[in-house]
Amino acid sequence: MVNYARHGFKRRIREMSLKNKTVIISGATRGIGRAIAIELARGGANISFNFLKSNEDAEDLEKEIKYFDVNVKSFQVDIRDYDAVKSWVDNTKELFGGIDIVVNNAGVIKDKALALMELNDWHEVINTNLDGTFNLTKAAIITFIKQKSGVIVNITSVSGIAGMPRQTNYAASKAGIIGFTKSLAKEVASYNIRVNAVAPGFIETDMLKDLKEEYKSQIIKQIPLGRLGSPEEVAKVVKFLVSDEASYITGQTIVIDGGMS
């Protein structure tokens, strides 16, 4: 029988420590990405993140992360541009002395019925969501292989598992990320590199803010827990997956959707 008092369970359970770890995360200025960056910083990790357009959003996030007494740096990088992403990774390594964790979060959505979908609607979603995941992971993977350690978490979606009408582009990109995760996990496990995915359902982010309340109510009726999720709930799962507490978990897709799927 475990002696819980001996192991300190009478005291508050210690927070999962990421002290001295460096995280590189894409698309962190809003929504789920922002919540992940803050949660990992709270755990002691140094944070490198990219943004595409808003310097103001990037500066606001930097200020919030500095509150946790960790290092943080933002880079204006288009996740679709491999050379720019490679430079971002190299600069992060030079600035922080290495990288330990990659979180592929950057993504866009352009919902439209396939019959009405323009080629640009398809390519922009695939290039950002799927190619972006490839670009950042590719740029970091040699470092992880050389140091024989590393953790990768890819943010996918329940749309990539169950599909959603008017989301053939988005669902295809997110399903591709799941296949990418499973294949890479098997490929690099012998180098002590873990690769997992997180598949959120309906989460209260900017992607949902413009939905009519009537449509939101219909969505909530399909969720057994009877509510939308929060970005912070997704961030806590990511934090677990990148921590040593998840050291025997790889190649998995963790669904966070209130039971909907």
Coordinates of C-alpha atoms in Angstrom, one line a residue:
M1 CA 0.0 0.0 0.0
V2 CA 1.3 3.5 -0.9
N3 CA 2.1 5.7 2.1
Y4 CA 0.4 8.9 0.8
A5 CA 1.6 11.0 3.7
R6 CA 5.2 9.9 3.0
H7 CA 4.9 11.0 -0.6
G8 CA 3.5 14.4 0.4
F9 CA -0.2 13.9 -0.6
K10 CA -1.3 15.6 2.6
R11 CA 0.2 18.8 1.2
R12 CA -1.1 20.3 -2.0
I13 CA -0.2 18.3 -5.1
R14 CA 2.9 19.9 -6.6
E15 CA 2.4 21.7 -9.9
M16 CA 3.8 19.9 -12.9
S17 CA 7.2 21.6 -13.4
L18 CA 8.5 22.8 -16.7
K19 CA 11.3 24.8 -15.2
N20 CA 14.2 25.5 -17.6
K21 CA 12.3 24.0 -20.5
T22 CA 12.0 26.0 -23.7
V23 CA 8.7 25.8 -25.6
I24 CA 8.2 27.0 -29.2
I25 CA 4.5 27.4 -30.0
S26 CA 2.8 28.6 -33.2
G27 CA -0.2 30.9 -33.3
A28 CA -0.1 31.9 -29.6
T29 CA -1.5 35.4 -29.6
R30 CA -5.2 34.4 -29.3
G31 CA -7.6 31.7 -28.1
I32 CA -6.2 28.2 -27.4
G33 CA -2.7 29.1 -28.3
R34 CA -2.6 32.0 -25.9
A35 CA -4.0 29.9 -23.1
I36 CA -1.4 27.2 -23.8
A37 CA 1.5 29.7 -23.8
I38 CA 0.3 31.2 -20.4
E39 CA -0.2 27.8 -18.8
L40 CA 3.2 26.5 -19.8
A41 CA 4.8 29.7 -18.6
R42 CA 3.0 29.3 -15.3
G43 CA 4.7 25.9 -15.1
G44 CA 8.1 27.5 -15.5
A45 CA 8.8 27.1 -19.2
N46 CA 10.5 29.7 -21.4
I47 CA 8.2 30.6 -24.3
S48 CA 9.0 31.4 -28.0
F49 CA 6.0 32.1 -30.1
N50 CA 5.2 33.5 -33.5
F51 CA 2.6 36.0 -34.7
L52 CA 1.6 37.0 -38.2
K53 CA 0.1 40.5 -38.0
S54 CA -0.6 42.0 -34.6
N55 CA 2.5 43.4 -32.8
E56 CA 0.1 44.7 -30.1
D57 CA -1.3 41.2 -29.4
A58 CA 2.2 39.8 -29.3
E59 CA 3.5 42.5 -26.9
D60 CA 0.4 42.0 -24.6
L61 CA 1.2 38.3 -24.4
E62 CA 4.9 38.9 -23.7
K63 CA 3.9 41.1 -20.8
E64 CA 1.6 38.6 -19.4
I65 CA 4.1 35.7 -19.7
K66 CA 6.9 37.8 -18.0
Y67 CA 4.7 37.9 -14.9
F68 CA 5.7 34.3 -14.3
D69 CA 9.4 35.2 -14.2
V70 CA 10.4 33.3 -17.3
N71 CA 12.0 34.2 -20.6
V72 CA 9.7 35.0 -23.6
K73 CA 10.3 36.2 -27.1
S74 CA 7.9 36.7 -30.0
F75 CA 8.8 36.4 -33.7
Q76 CA 6.8 37.7 -36.7
V77 CA 6.8 34.6 -38.8
D78 CA 4.4 33.2 -41.5
I79 CA 4.0 29.6 -40.5
R80 CA 3.5 28.7 -44.2
D81 CA 7.0 29.8 -45.0
Y82 CA 9.5 27.0 -44.2
D83 CA 12.6 29.1 -44.4
A84 CA 11.1 31.7 -42.1
V85 CA 10.1 29.0 -39.7
K86 CA 13.6 27.5 -39.8
S87 CA 15.1 30.9 -38.9
W88 CA 12.6 31.2 -36.0
V89 CA 13.7 27.8 -34.6
D90 CA 17.4 28.6 -35.1
N91 CA 17.0 32.0 -33.4
T92 CA 15.1 30.5 -30.5
K93 CA 17.8 27.9 -30.0
E94 CA 20.5 30.6 -30.0
L95 CA 18.5 32.9 -27.6
F96 CA 17.4 30.2 -25.1
G97 CA 20.2 27.7 -25.5
G98 CA 18.0 25.0 -27.0
I99 CA 14.4 23.8 -27.4
D100 CA 12.6 21.0 -25.6
I101 CA 8.9 21.2 -26.6
V102 CA 7.0 22.1 -29.8
V103 CA 3.3 23.0 -29.8
N104 CA 1.8 23.2 -33.3
N105 CA -1.3 25.4 -32.7
A106 CA -1.5 27.8 -35.6
G107 CA -4.6 27.4 -37.7
V108 CA -7.3 29.1 -39.8
I109 CA -10.8 28.2 -40.7
K110 CA -12.7 29.1 -43.9
D111 CA -16.0 27.2 -43.8
K112 CA -17.9 26.8 -47.0
A113 CA -19.8 24.2 -48.9
L114 CA -17.5 22.2 -51.2
A115 CA -19.6 23.2 -54.2
L116 CA -18.9 26.9 -53.5
M117 CA -15.4 26.6 -52.1
E118 CA -12.7 28.5 -54.0
L119 CA -9.3 27.0 -54.6
N120 CA -7.8 29.7 -52.3
D121 CA -10.2 28.6 -49.5
W122 CA -8.8 25.1 -49.8
H123 CA -5.2 26.0 -50.1
E124 CA -5.0 28.6 -47.4
V125 CA -6.5 26.2 -44.8
I126 CA -4.3 23.3 -45.9
N127 CA -1.1 25.4 -46.1
T128 CA -1.6 27.0 -42.7
N129 CA -2.9 24.1 -40.7
L130 CA -1.2 21.1 -42.2
D131 CA 1.9 22.6 -44.0
G132 CA 2.5 24.8 -40.9
T133 CA 2.6 21.7 -38.7
F134 CA 5.1 20.1 -41.0
N135 CA 7.2 23.2 -41.3
L136 CA 7.7 23.8 -37.5
T137 CA 8.1 20.1 -36.7
K138 CA 10.6 19.6 -39.6
A139 CA 12.6 22.6 -38.4
A140 CA 12.9 21.2 -34.9
I141 CA 13.1 17.5 -35.3
I142 CA 16.8 17.2 -36.1
T143 CA 17.6 19.0 -32.8
F144 CA 15.4 16.6 -30.9
I145 CA 17.0 13.6 -32.6
K146 CA 20.5 14.8 -31.8
Q147 CA 19.7 15.5 -28.2
K148 CA 17.6 12.3 -27.9
S149 CA 14.7 14.1 -26.2
G150 CA 11.8 16.3 -27.1
V151 CA 8.0 16.5 -26.9
I152 CA 5.6 17.6 -29.7
V153 CA 1.9 18.3 -29.3
N154 CA -0.2 19.0 -32.3
I155 CA -3.5 20.8 -32.0
T156 CA -6.1 19.1 -34.2
S157 CA -9.9 19.0 -33.9
V158 CA -12.8 16.7 -33.5
S159 CA -13.7 17.9 -37.1
G160 CA -10.7 15.8 -38.2
I161 CA -12.1 12.8 -36.5
A162 CA -15.9 13.0 -37.0
G163 CA -16.1 15.5 -39.9
M164 CA -18.3 18.6 -40.0
P165 CA -20.5 19.9 -42.9
R166 CA -19.0 22.9 -44.8
Q167 CA -15.5 22.0 -43.4
T168 CA -14.0 19.7 -46.0
N169 CA -10.9 21.8 -46.1
Y170 CA -10.6 22.2 -42.3
A171 CA -11.5 18.6 -41.5
A172 CA -9.0 17.3 -44.1
S173 CA -6.2 19.5 -42.6
K174 CA -7.0 18.3 -39.1
A175 CA -7.3 14.6 -40.1
G176 CA -4.0 15.0 -41.8
I177 CA -2.4 16.2 -38.5
I178 CA -3.7 13.1 -36.7
G179 CA -2.1 10.8 -39.3
F180 CA 1.1 12.9 -39.1
T181 CA 1.1 12.6 -35.3
K182 CA 0.7 8.8 -35.3
S183 CA 3.3 8.2 -38.0
L184 CA 5.9 10.5 -36.5
A185 CA 5.4 9.1 -33.0
K186 CA 6.4 5.6 -34.3
E187 CA 9.3 7.1 -36.3
V188 CA 11.0 9.0 -33.5
A189 CA 10.1 7.0 -30.3
S190 CA 13.5 5.3 -30.3
Y191 CA 15.1 8.8 -29.9
N192 CA 13.0 9.4 -26.7
I193 CA 10.8 11.9 -28.6
R194 CA 7.1 11.8 -27.8
V195 CA 4.4 13.1 -30.3
N196 CA 0.7 13.5 -29.4
A197 CA -2.3 15.4 -30.6
V198 CA -5.1 17.2 -28.8
A199 CA -8.5 17.4 -30.5
P200 CA -10.7 20.1 -29.1
G201 CA -14.4 20.3 -29.8
F202 CA -16.4 23.5 -29.5
I203 CA -14.2 25.9 -27.5
E204 CA -15.1 29.5 -26.6
T205 CA -12.6 31.3 -28.9
D206 CA -12.8 34.0 -31.6
M207 CA -13.8 31.3 -34.1
L208 CA -17.2 31.0 -32.3
K209 CA -17.8 34.6 -31.2
D210 CA -19.6 35.5 -34.4
L211 CA -22.0 32.6 -34.3
K212 CA -25.7 33.4 -33.6
E213 CA -26.9 32.6 -30.1
E214 CA -29.5 30.3 -31.6
Y215 CA -26.8 28.2 -33.4
K216 CA -24.7 28.1 -30.2
S217 CA -27.7 26.8 -28.3
Q218 CA -28.1 24.0 -30.9
I219 CA -24.4 23.1 -30.6
I220 CA -24.6 23.0 -26.8
K221 CA -27.6 20.6 -27.0
Q222 CA -25.3 18.1 -28.8
I223 CA -22.7 18.3 -26.0
P224 CA -23.4 15.8 -23.1
L225 CA -21.7 18.2 -20.6
G226 CA -24.1 20.9 -21.7
R227 CA -21.6 23.7 -22.3
L228 CA -18.7 25.0 -24.5
G229 CA -15.2 24.3 -23.4
S230 CA -12.6 26.9 -22.4
P231 CA -9.2 27.5 -23.9
E232 CA -7.7 27.0 -20.4
E233 CA -9.2 23.5 -20.2
V234 CA -7.4 22.6 -23.4
A235 CA -4.2 24.2 -22.2
K236 CA -4.1 22.1 -19.0
V237 CA -4.3 18.9 -21.1
V238 CA -1.4 20.1 -23.3
K239 CA 0.6 20.9 -20.1
F240 CA 0.1 17.4 -18.9
L241 CA 1.2 15.9 -22.2
V242 CA 4.4 17.9 -22.4
S243 CA 5.3 17.1 -18.7
D244 CA 7.2 14.1 -17.4
E245 CA 4.0 12.8 -15.9
A246 CA 3.0 11.8 -19.5
S247 CA 6.3 10.1 -20.2
Y248 CA 4.7 6.9 -21.4
I249 CA 2.2 8.5 -23.7
T250 CA 2.9 8.9 -27.4
G251 CA 1.0 8.6 -30.7
Q252 CA -2.3 9.5 -29.1
T253 CA -5.1 11.9 -29.9
I254 CA -6.7 13.2 -26.7
V255 CA -10.3 14.5 -27.4
I256 CA -11.6 17.4 -25.4
D257 CA -15.2 18.0 -26.5
G258 CA -17.5 17.5 -23.5
G259 CA -18.4 14.1 -24.7
M260 CA -19.9 15.3 -28.0
S261 CA -18.0 12.8 -30.3

